Each structure stands twice: as structure tokens, then as C-alpha cells.
């Protein structure tokens, strides 16, 4: 008599893992790694350091500043740190060899990737809250010294500030999905963030008509109105076109690679 092995398969009637639980797990995974902890901590520490440096310069030189100035100064280091978090949120699955566990517990890889995107938006909120608190504290001290406290950032501009940080971390996530390798993705991202804009600016100097084309193909230039205001229909179109070139299309390609990549 021949023994028949029981058939092993996936229970299609099994309820899916709630999306909120996936988001909570991805958020915890981002903060559990040593790199993630250091980067999240650095965002808070650097925001305070920037605030202290600005106060020292302002009080020493009797310069008038506003809440917008504090937020703008803090956006620079955040623009460097947040994309790295975005890269690690994807590449850590392969570098830490957790992809097999993740995609076994949740076989629908698209839902896991969507949870990572949601986490990126949540981390951007965290960054804005930290920057706003540190900036408000610095603005109050600077205002007390100059007898003038300027709160010149409205709710729409604060939302634009969040959008800038969210787009930055999503760009990092996109490069991570494209390359699935932390060092390579970080290097390529910073090459895109610093080298490509420099090439564009050089082109503007030598090619007269390129200046009009720049906002349509340079994602960084197209994001400037997010915090500076001055929105028009053309500015919105420029953001969408440049965003499609540098974020949407690469993200689709990267997502396709994550969905089809072999787990080893």
C-alpha cells in the first residue's frame, strides 16, 4: 500500500491580516533596527541643534527671524535623513533577511509595500511635529529678545512642508525598491539629489531655453512652491509632470521588482 502525502497549500478562505496591523508592524520594524533608531533620534536632535544655532546667531547679531525661517532651516537636514529611512524601510527586508518571514506571513506583497508607503507618510508627520515644536520654541525665544514674534506660516503652508518631507522619504523608498540594496540605493539617491540638480543648473547657464523647461523636469525645483506659496495651475502641473518622471514611474518599476523578486 502506498502512502499518500497530505496536500499542503494556502487557505484562500483565511482572513487577511488587517492593514492597520501591517502598518503597525512596519512602523515597529523601522524603529527596531539600529540604523532606524539612530536616524529617528537624529531627526529630533538635529532639529534642536538647528534651533540652538539659529538662536545663537540671531541673538548675537540682532537679526529678526520668523517661524518660517526656523522651519526652512530644519527642512535641510530632514531632507537628508528622511530619504535614508525610506531606503532602509525596503532594503532592510533583504539585508536583514526578513523578507522570507514578512512575505510568508503576508503573501500579498503589494499590501506590505502599501503599508511601507503609509509608514513613510506617518514618519513625515512625526518629522513635521518635531520641527514645528522646536521651531515654535525658538521663535518664542527670538521674539522675546526682539519684542516681535512673527508667526508667518499658515495651515496650508504647514501642509506643504509635510508634503515636502513625505515626498523625500517616498523618493528614498522608491530607490530602495528599485535596487533592493541599502548602500547602492543610498548612493544613487544622493547622486540624484545633489548631482542631477547641479547638472540642470549648469545647463540653465549655457542653454537659454532650458530655464523654462527646468521646473517641468526637475522635481526639486517643482517642489519649491509647496512651502513658499504662490501656487498656480502651472505650478501644480509642473509638480505632477516632474513627479511622474522621477517618482511615479520609478516607483511602479520598483514595486514590480519587489513583487517579483526571488526571496533567498
PDB file of C-alpha atoms in Angstrom:
ATOM      1  CA  UNK A   1       0.000   0.000   0.000  1.00  0.00           C
ATOM      2  CA  UNK A   2       1.344   3.417  -0.999  1.00  0.00           C
ATOM      3  CA  UNK A   3       1.066   6.260   1.472  1.00  0.00           C
ATOM      4  CA  UNK A   4      -0.316   9.499   0.063  1.00  0.00           C
ATOM      5  CA  UNK A   5       1.201  12.698   1.393  1.00  0.00           C
ATOM      6  CA  UNK A   6      -1.339  15.271   2.500  1.00  0.00           C
ATOM      7  CA  UNK A   7      -1.745  18.210   0.162  1.00  0.00           C
ATOM      8  CA  UNK A   8      -0.208  21.382   1.502  1.00  0.00           C
ATOM      9  CA  UNK A   9      -1.459  24.760   0.295  1.00  0.00           C
ATOM     10  CA  UNK A  10      -2.652  28.186   1.283  1.00  0.00           C
ATOM     11  CA  UNK A  11      -6.064  28.518   2.814  1.00  0.00           C
ATOM     12  CA  UNK A  12      -7.716  31.031   0.499  1.00  0.00           C
ATOM     13  CA  UNK A  13     -10.573  31.461   2.974  1.00  0.00           C
ATOM     14  CA  UNK A  14      -8.245  32.628   5.717  1.00  0.00           C
ATOM     15  CA  UNK A  15      -8.989  36.255   6.666  1.00  0.00           C
ATOM     16  CA  UNK A  16      -6.337  38.742   5.633  1.00  0.00           C
ATOM     17  CA  UNK A  17      -4.095  40.451   8.125  1.00  0.00           C
ATOM     18  CA  UNK A  18      -5.710  43.843   8.888  1.00  0.00           C
ATOM     19  CA  UNK A  19      -3.948  46.662   7.066  1.00  0.00           C
ATOM     20  CA  UNK A  20      -3.646  48.657  10.288  1.00  0.00           C
ATOM     21  CA  UNK A  21      -1.698  45.762  11.791  1.00  0.00           C
ATOM     22  CA  UNK A  22       0.623  45.691   8.782  1.00  0.00           C
ATOM     23  CA  UNK A  23       1.255  49.414   9.207  1.00  0.00           C
ATOM     24  CA  UNK A  24       1.935  48.970  12.932  1.00  0.00           C
ATOM     25  CA  UNK A  25       4.374  46.126  12.225  1.00  0.00           C
ATOM     26  CA  UNK A  26       6.203  48.100   9.518  1.00  0.00           C
ATOM     27  CA  UNK A  27       6.436  51.117  11.804  1.00  0.00           C
ATOM     28  CA  UNK A  28       7.889  48.965  14.574  1.00  0.00           C
ATOM     29  CA  UNK A  29      10.339  47.326  12.170  1.00  0.00           C
ATOM     30  CA  UNK A  30      11.547  50.737  11.053  1.00  0.00           C
ATOM     31  CA  UNK A  31      12.253  51.779  14.647  1.00  0.00           C
ATOM     32  CA  UNK A  32      13.613  48.391  15.799  1.00  0.00           C
ATOM     33  CA  UNK A  33      16.786  48.417  13.705  1.00  0.00           C
ATOM     34  CA  UNK A  34      19.880  50.203  14.954  1.00  0.00           C
ATOM     35  CA  UNK A  35      20.020  52.417  11.866  1.00  0.00           C
ATOM     36  CA  UNK A  36      16.336  53.287  12.158  1.00  0.00           C
ATOM     37  CA  UNK A  37      16.670  54.246  15.823  1.00  0.00           C
ATOM     38  CA  UNK A  38      19.687  56.444  15.128  1.00  0.00           C
ATOM     39  CA  UNK A  39      18.031  58.178  12.187  1.00  0.00           C
ATOM     40  CA  UNK A  40      14.768  58.840  14.039  1.00  0.00           C
ATOM     41  CA  UNK A  41      16.704  60.090  17.047  1.00  0.00           C
ATOM     42  CA  UNK A  42      18.913  62.227  14.809  1.00  0.00           C
ATOM     43  CA  UNK A  43      15.861  63.981  13.371  1.00  0.00           C
ATOM     44  CA  UNK A  44      14.874  65.181  16.842  1.00  0.00           C
ATOM     45  CA  UNK A  45      18.415  66.017  17.960  1.00  0.00           C
ATOM     46  CA  UNK A  46      19.322  67.899  14.778  1.00  0.00           C
ATOM     47  CA  UNK A  47      16.094  69.902  14.930  1.00  0.00           C
ATOM     48  CA  UNK A  48      17.056  71.087  18.405  1.00  0.00           C
ATOM     49  CA  UNK A  49      20.654  71.758  17.334  1.00  0.00           C
ATOM     50  CA  UNK A  50      19.470  73.827  14.337  1.00  0.00           C
ATOM     51  CA  UNK A  51      17.169  75.795  16.621  1.00  0.00           C
ATOM     52  CA  UNK A  52      20.000  76.496  19.101  1.00  0.00           C
ATOM     53  CA  UNK A  53      22.418  77.567  16.345  1.00  0.00           C
ATOM     54  CA  UNK A  54      19.835  79.896  14.836  1.00  0.00           C
ATOM     55  CA  UNK A  55      19.117  81.438  18.239  1.00  0.00           C
ATOM     56  CA  UNK A  56      22.827  81.955  18.864  1.00  0.00           C
ATOM     57  CA  UNK A  57      23.266  83.703  15.502  1.00  0.00           C
ATOM     58  CA  UNK A  58      20.093  85.765  15.921  1.00  0.00           C
ATOM     59  CA  UNK A  59      20.824  86.931  19.465  1.00  0.00           C
ATOM     60  CA  UNK A  60      24.487  87.621  18.746  1.00  0.00           C
ATOM     61  CA  UNK A  61      23.802  89.714  15.652  1.00  0.00           C
ATOM     62  CA  UNK A  62      20.392  91.179  16.492  1.00  0.00           C
ATOM     63  CA  UNK A  63      18.735  89.613  13.427  1.00  0.00           C
ATOM     64  CA  UNK A  64      14.978  89.347  13.010  1.00  0.00           C
ATOM     65  CA  UNK A  65      13.683  85.867  12.197  1.00  0.00           C
ATOM     66  CA  UNK A  66      10.290  84.243  11.894  1.00  0.00           C
ATOM     67  CA  UNK A  67       8.695  80.840  12.366  1.00  0.00           C
ATOM     68  CA  UNK A  68       9.113  80.218   8.620  1.00  0.00           C
ATOM     69  CA  UNK A  69      12.878  80.748   8.912  1.00  0.00           C
ATOM     70  CA  UNK A  70      13.151  78.108  11.636  1.00  0.00           C
ATOM     71  CA  UNK A  71      11.120  75.574   9.658  1.00  0.00           C
ATOM     72  CA  UNK A  72      13.099  76.212   6.480  1.00  0.00           C
ATOM     73  CA  UNK A  73      16.403  75.683   8.299  1.00  0.00           C
ATOM     74  CA  UNK A  74      15.190  72.386   9.780  1.00  0.00           C
ATOM     75  CA  UNK A  75      13.937  71.138   6.417  1.00  0.00           C
ATOM     76  CA  UNK A  76      17.529  70.912   5.121  1.00  0.00           C
ATOM     77  CA  UNK A  77      18.839  68.170   7.482  1.00  0.00           C
ATOM     78  CA  UNK A  78      15.460  66.420   7.345  1.00  0.00           C
ATOM     79  CA  UNK A  79      15.738  66.341   3.559  1.00  0.00           C
ATOM     80  CA  UNK A  80      18.930  64.327   4.018  1.00  0.00           C
ATOM     81  CA  UNK A  81      17.849  61.930   6.791  1.00  0.00           C
ATOM     82  CA  UNK A  82      14.262  61.064   5.834  1.00  0.00           C
ATOM     83  CA  UNK A  83      15.078  59.596   2.377  1.00  0.00           C
ATOM     84  CA  UNK A  84      17.625  57.287   4.020  1.00  0.00           C
ATOM     85  CA  UNK A  85      14.839  55.997   6.260  1.00  0.00           C
ATOM     86  CA  UNK A  86      12.754  55.421   3.152  1.00  0.00           C
ATOM     87  CA  UNK A  87      15.559  53.407   1.568  1.00  0.00           C
ATOM     88  CA  UNK A  88      16.052  51.256   4.674  1.00  0.00           C
ATOM     89  CA  UNK A  89      12.319  50.572   5.050  1.00  0.00           C
ATOM     90  CA  UNK A  90      12.526  48.465   1.866  1.00  0.00           C
ATOM     91  CA  UNK A  91      16.120  47.273   1.608  1.00  0.00           C
ATOM     92  CA  UNK A  92      16.270  46.047   5.221  1.00  0.00           C
ATOM     93  CA  UNK A  93      13.936  43.205   4.215  1.00  0.00           C
ATOM     94  CA  UNK A  94      16.755  41.851   2.050  1.00  0.00           C
ATOM     95  CA  UNK A  95      19.819  42.972   4.012  1.00  0.00           C
ATOM     96  CA  UNK A  96      18.386  41.707   7.334  1.00  0.00           C
ATOM     97  CA  UNK A  97      16.900  38.642   5.597  1.00  0.00           C
ATOM     98  CA  UNK A  98      13.411  39.284   6.966  1.00  0.00           C
ATOM     99  CA  UNK A  99      11.698  39.224   3.558  1.00  0.00           C
ATOM    100  CA  UNK A 100      11.020  35.484   3.785  1.00  0.00           C
ATOM    101  CA  UNK A 101       9.220  35.882   7.116  1.00  0.00           C
ATOM    102  CA  UNK A 102       7.374  39.037   6.031  1.00  0.00           C
ATOM    103  CA  UNK A 103       6.057  37.620   2.777  1.00  0.00           C
ATOM    104  CA  UNK A 104       5.233  34.269   4.346  1.00  0.00           C
ATOM    105  CA  UNK A 105       3.044  35.861   6.995  1.00  0.00           C
ATOM    106  CA  UNK A 106       1.542  38.205   4.382  1.00  0.00           C
ATOM    107  CA  UNK A 107       1.865  36.624   0.908  1.00  0.00           C
ATOM    108  CA  UNK A 108       0.287  39.657  -0.777  1.00  0.00           C
ATOM    109  CA  UNK A 109       3.430  41.704  -1.249  1.00  0.00           C
ATOM    110  CA  UNK A 110       1.502  44.671  -2.577  1.00  0.00           C
ATOM    111  CA  UNK A 111      -0.199  45.119   0.793  1.00  0.00           C
ATOM    112  CA  UNK A 112       3.166  45.073   2.556  1.00  0.00           C
ATOM    113  CA  UNK A 113       4.518  47.693   0.153  1.00  0.00           C
ATOM    114  CA  UNK A 114       1.393  49.815   0.668  1.00  0.00           C
ATOM    115  CA  UNK A 115       1.954  49.580   4.432  1.00  0.00           C
ATOM    116  CA  UNK A 116       5.517  50.829   3.938  1.00  0.00           C
ATOM    117  CA  UNK A 117       4.173  53.810   1.991  1.00  0.00           C
ATOM    118  CA  UNK A 118       1.712  54.544   4.816  1.00  0.00           C
ATOM    119  CA  UNK A 119       4.554  54.377   7.329  1.00  0.00           C
ATOM    120  CA  UNK A 120       6.545  56.847   5.210  1.00  0.00           C
ATOM    121  CA  UNK A 121       3.660  59.326   5.427  1.00  0.00           C
ATOM    122  CA  UNK A 122       3.396  58.800   9.196  1.00  0.00           C
ATOM    123  CA  UNK A 123       7.131  59.366   9.698  1.00  0.00           C
ATOM    124  CA  UNK A 124       6.814  62.592   7.697  1.00  0.00           C
ATOM    125  CA  UNK A 125       4.126  63.717  10.161  1.00  0.00           C
ATOM    126  CA  UNK A 126       6.497  62.916  13.034  1.00  0.00           C
ATOM    127  CA  UNK A 127       9.227  64.993  11.382  1.00  0.00           C
ATOM    128  CA  UNK A 128       6.893  67.968  10.896  1.00  0.00           C
ATOM    129  CA  UNK A 129       5.687  67.822  14.503  1.00  0.00           C
ATOM    130  CA  UNK A 130       9.267  67.747  15.819  1.00  0.00           C
ATOM    131  CA  UNK A 131      10.299  70.619  13.526  1.00  0.00           C
ATOM    132  CA  UNK A 132       7.209  72.659  14.431  1.00  0.00           C
ATOM    133  CA  UNK A 133       7.746  72.234  18.183  1.00  0.00           C
ATOM    134  CA  UNK A 134      11.448  73.087  18.015  1.00  0.00           C
ATOM    135  CA  UNK A 135      10.780  75.961  15.607  1.00  0.00           C
ATOM    136  CA  UNK A 136       7.982  77.391  17.762  1.00  0.00           C
ATOM    137  CA  UNK A 137      10.159  77.223  20.862  1.00  0.00           C
ATOM    138  CA  UNK A 138      12.997  79.013  19.075  1.00  0.00           C
ATOM    139  CA  UNK A 139      10.639  81.584  17.588  1.00  0.00           C
ATOM    140  CA  UNK A 140       9.228  82.449  21.016  1.00  0.00           C
ATOM    141  CA  UNK A 141      12.724  82.994  22.439  1.00  0.00           C
ATOM    142  CA  UNK A 142      13.837  85.033  19.429  1.00  0.00           C
ATOM    143  CA  UNK A 143      10.615  87.055  19.579  1.00  0.00           C
ATOM    144  CA  UNK A 144      11.083  87.774  23.286  1.00  0.00           C
ATOM    145  CA  UNK A 145      14.569  89.112  22.574  1.00  0.00           C
ATOM    146  CA  UNK A 146      13.401  91.368  19.730  1.00  0.00           C
ATOM    147  CA  UNK A 147       9.934  92.185  21.135  1.00  0.00           C
ATOM    148  CA  UNK A 148       8.434  90.894  17.851  1.00  0.00           C
ATOM    149  CA  UNK A 149       7.243  87.330  17.347  1.00  0.00           C
ATOM    150  CA  UNK A 150       6.309  86.527  13.752  1.00  0.00           C
ATOM    151  CA  UNK A 151       4.067  83.511  13.066  1.00  0.00           C
ATOM    152  CA  UNK A 152       4.008  83.665   9.276  1.00  0.00           C
ATOM    153  CA  UNK A 153       3.166  80.050   8.405  1.00  0.00           C
ATOM    154  CA  UNK A 154      -0.480  79.145   7.794  1.00  0.00           C
ATOM    155  CA  UNK A 155      -2.070  75.698   7.829  1.00  0.00           C
ATOM    156  CA  UNK A 156      -1.762  75.255   4.050  1.00  0.00           C
ATOM    157  CA  UNK A 157       1.956  76.072   4.114  1.00  0.00           C
ATOM    158  CA  UNK A 158       2.466  73.681   7.031  1.00  0.00           C
ATOM    159  CA  UNK A 159       0.720  71.007   4.959  1.00  0.00           C
ATOM    160  CA  UNK A 160       3.090  71.836   2.113  1.00  0.00           C
ATOM    161  CA  UNK A 161       6.030  71.441   4.495  1.00  0.00           C
ATOM    162  CA  UNK A 162       4.733  67.972   5.368  1.00  0.00           C
ATOM    163  CA  UNK A 163       4.328  67.165   1.663  1.00  0.00           C
ATOM    164  CA  UNK A 164       7.980  68.054   1.044  1.00  0.00           C
ATOM    165  CA  UNK A 165       9.144  65.679   3.779  1.00  0.00           C
ATOM    166  CA  UNK A 166       6.741  62.957   2.611  1.00  0.00           C
ATOM    167  CA  UNK A 167       7.949  63.207  -0.997  1.00  0.00           C
ATOM    168  CA  UNK A 168      11.540  62.979   0.212  1.00  0.00           C
ATOM    169  CA  UNK A 169      11.002  59.778   2.161  1.00  0.00           C
ATOM    170  CA  UNK A 170       8.926  58.322  -0.693  1.00  0.00           C
ATOM    171  CA  UNK A 171      11.825  59.037  -3.071  1.00  0.00           C
ATOM    172  CA  UNK A 172      14.101  57.075  -0.752  1.00  0.00           C
ATOM    173  CA  UNK A 173      11.583  54.229  -0.635  1.00  0.00           C
ATOM    174  CA  UNK A 174      11.450  54.258  -4.433  1.00  0.00           C
ATOM    175  CA  UNK A 175      15.216  53.979  -4.837  1.00  0.00           C
ATOM    176  CA  UNK A 176      15.237  51.204  -2.238  1.00  0.00           C
ATOM    177  CA  UNK A 177      12.595  49.279  -4.185  1.00  0.00           C
ATOM    178  CA  UNK A 178      14.481  49.764  -7.456  1.00  0.00           C
ATOM    179  CA  UNK A 179      17.823  48.465  -6.166  1.00  0.00           C
ATOM    180  CA  UNK A 180      16.963  46.329  -3.092  1.00  0.00           C
ATOM    181  CA  UNK A 181      20.425  47.110  -1.719  1.00  0.00           C
ATOM    182  CA  UNK A 182      20.989  49.693   1.013  1.00  0.00           C
ATOM    183  CA  UNK A 183      24.425  51.122   0.084  1.00  0.00           C
ATOM    184  CA  UNK A 184      23.658  51.227  -3.639  1.00  0.00           C
ATOM    185  CA  UNK A 185      20.246  52.841  -3.135  1.00  0.00           C
ATOM    186  CA  UNK A 186      21.620  55.493  -0.754  1.00  0.00           C
ATOM    187  CA  UNK A 187      24.498  56.382  -3.085  1.00  0.00           C
ATOM    188  CA  UNK A 188      22.242  56.568  -6.142  1.00  0.00           C
ATOM    189  CA  UNK A 189      19.684  58.654  -4.253  1.00  0.00           C
ATOM    190  CA  UNK A 190      22.256  61.242  -3.157  1.00  0.00           C
ATOM    191  CA  UNK A 191      23.698  61.318  -6.670  1.00  0.00           C
ATOM    192  CA  UNK A 192      20.201  62.082  -7.945  1.00  0.00           C
ATOM    193  CA  UNK A 193      19.520  64.624  -5.176  1.00  0.00           C
ATOM    194  CA  UNK A 194      22.764  66.603  -5.493  1.00  0.00           C
ATOM    195  CA  UNK A 195      24.466  65.815  -8.798  1.00  0.00           C
ATOM    196  CA  UNK A 196      21.468  65.948 -11.143  1.00  0.00           C
ATOM    197  CA  UNK A 197      20.255  69.395  -9.912  1.00  0.00           C
ATOM    198  CA  UNK A 198      23.794  70.722 -10.344  1.00  0.00           C
ATOM    199  CA  UNK A 199      23.860  69.491 -13.936  1.00  0.00           C
ATOM    200  CA  UNK A 200      20.480  71.136 -14.520  1.00  0.00           C
ATOM    201  CA  UNK A 201      21.719  74.464 -13.119  1.00  0.00           C
ATOM    202  CA  UNK A 202      24.794  74.336 -15.353  1.00  0.00           C
ATOM    203  CA  UNK A 203      22.519  73.648 -18.322  1.00  0.00           C
ATOM    204  CA  UNK A 204      20.438  76.719 -17.421  1.00  0.00           C
ATOM    205  CA  UNK A 205      23.571  78.891 -17.618  1.00  0.00           C
ATOM    206  CA  UNK A 206      24.591  77.690 -21.083  1.00  0.00           C
ATOM    207  CA  UNK A 207      21.193  76.925 -22.655  1.00  0.00           C
ATOM    208  CA  UNK A 208      18.802  79.850 -22.539  1.00  0.00           C
ATOM    209  CA  UNK A 209      15.583  77.950 -23.260  1.00  0.00           C
ATOM    210  CA  UNK A 210      16.344  75.274 -20.620  1.00  0.00           C
ATOM    211  CA  UNK A 211      15.304  77.600 -17.771  1.00  0.00           C
ATOM    212  CA  UNK A 212      11.656  77.378 -18.866  1.00  0.00           C
ATOM    213  CA  UNK A 213      11.885  73.598 -19.105  1.00  0.00           C
ATOM    214  CA  UNK A 214      13.601  73.137 -15.711  1.00  0.00           C
ATOM    215  CA  UNK A 215      10.501  73.144 -13.429  1.00  0.00           C
ATOM    216  CA  UNK A 216       8.898  70.507 -15.650  1.00  0.00           C
ATOM    217  CA  UNK A 217      11.767  68.013 -15.309  1.00  0.00           C
ATOM    218  CA  UNK A 218      13.458  68.943 -12.012  1.00  0.00           C
ATOM    219  CA  UNK A 219      11.436  67.522  -9.124  1.00  0.00           C
ATOM    220  CA  UNK A 220      13.267  69.628  -6.510  1.00  0.00           C
ATOM    221  CA  UNK A 221      12.522  72.878  -8.339  1.00  0.00           C
ATOM    222  CA  UNK A 222       8.880  71.911  -8.785  1.00  0.00           C
ATOM    223  CA  UNK A 223       8.518  71.367  -5.009  1.00  0.00           C
ATOM    224  CA  UNK A 224       9.608  74.904  -4.052  1.00  0.00           C
ATOM    225  CA  UNK A 225       6.045  76.357  -4.085  1.00  0.00           C
ATOM    226  CA  UNK A 226       4.917  73.719  -1.570  1.00  0.00           C
ATOM    227  CA  UNK A 227       6.327  75.817   1.253  1.00  0.00           C
ATOM    228  CA  UNK A 228       6.902  79.176  -0.394  1.00  0.00           C
ATOM    229  CA  UNK A 229       3.332  79.540  -1.633  1.00  0.00           C
ATOM    230  CA  UNK A 230       2.492  81.148  -4.953  1.00  0.00           C
ATOM    231  CA  UNK A 231       0.510  78.199  -6.247  1.00  0.00           C
ATOM    232  CA  UNK A 232      -0.855  78.460  -9.771  1.00  0.00           C
ATOM    233  CA  UNK A 233      -2.274  75.921 -12.194  1.00  0.00           C
ATOM    234  CA  UNK A 234       1.066  75.846 -13.990  1.00  0.00           C
ATOM    235  CA  UNK A 235       2.970  75.154 -10.737  1.00  0.00           C
ATOM    236  CA  UNK A 236       0.662  72.239  -9.941  1.00  0.00           C
ATOM    237  CA  UNK A 237       1.130  70.834 -13.451  1.00  0.00           C
ATOM    238  CA  UNK A 238       4.915  71.132 -13.132  1.00  0.00           C
ATOM    239  CA  UNK A 239       4.863  69.224  -9.830  1.00  0.00           C
ATOM    240  CA  UNK A 240       2.758  66.430 -11.326  1.00  0.00           C
ATOM    241  CA  UNK A 241       4.842  66.126 -14.506  1.00  0.00           C
ATOM    242  CA  UNK A 242       8.220  66.127 -12.752  1.00  0.00           C
ATOM    243  CA  UNK A 243       6.790  63.862 -10.046  1.00  0.00           C
ATOM    244  CA  UNK A 244       5.638  61.381 -12.667  1.00  0.00           C
ATOM    245  CA  UNK A 245       9.130  61.342 -14.202  1.00  0.00           C
ATOM    246  CA  UNK A 246      11.140  60.967 -11.015  1.00  0.00           C
ATOM    247  CA  UNK A 247       8.723  59.379  -8.508  1.00  0.00           C
ATOM    248  CA  UNK A 248       5.664  57.716 -10.017  1.00  0.00           C
ATOM    249  CA  UNK A 249       7.259  55.809 -12.917  1.00  0.00           C
ATOM    250  CA  UNK A 250      10.330  54.666 -10.913  1.00  0.00           C
ATOM    251  CA  UNK A 251       8.042  53.640  -8.037  1.00  0.00           C
ATOM    252  CA  UNK A 252       5.939  51.464 -10.355  1.00  0.00           C
ATOM    253  CA  UNK A 253       9.111  49.818 -11.695  1.00  0.00           C
ATOM    254  CA  UNK A 254      10.454  49.334  -8.165  1.00  0.00           C
ATOM    255  CA  UNK A 255       7.139  47.942  -6.909  1.00  0.00           C
ATOM    256  CA  UNK A 256       7.129  45.474  -9.788  1.00  0.00           C
ATOM    257  CA  UNK A 257      10.601  44.332  -8.764  1.00  0.00           C
ATOM    258  CA  UNK A 258       9.557  43.917  -5.116  1.00  0.00           C
ATOM    259  CA  UNK A 259       6.505  41.900  -6.166  1.00  0.00           C
ATOM    260  CA  UNK A 260       8.514  39.583  -8.412  1.00  0.00           C
ATOM    261  CA  UNK A 261      11.907  39.440  -6.704  1.00  0.00           C
ATOM    262  CA  UNK A 262      13.061  35.981  -5.653  1.00  0.00           C
ATOM    263  CA  UNK A 263      13.409  35.534  -1.903  1.00  0.00           C
ATOM    264  CA  UNK A 264      16.653  33.765  -0.954  1.00  0.00           C
TER     265      UNK A 264
END
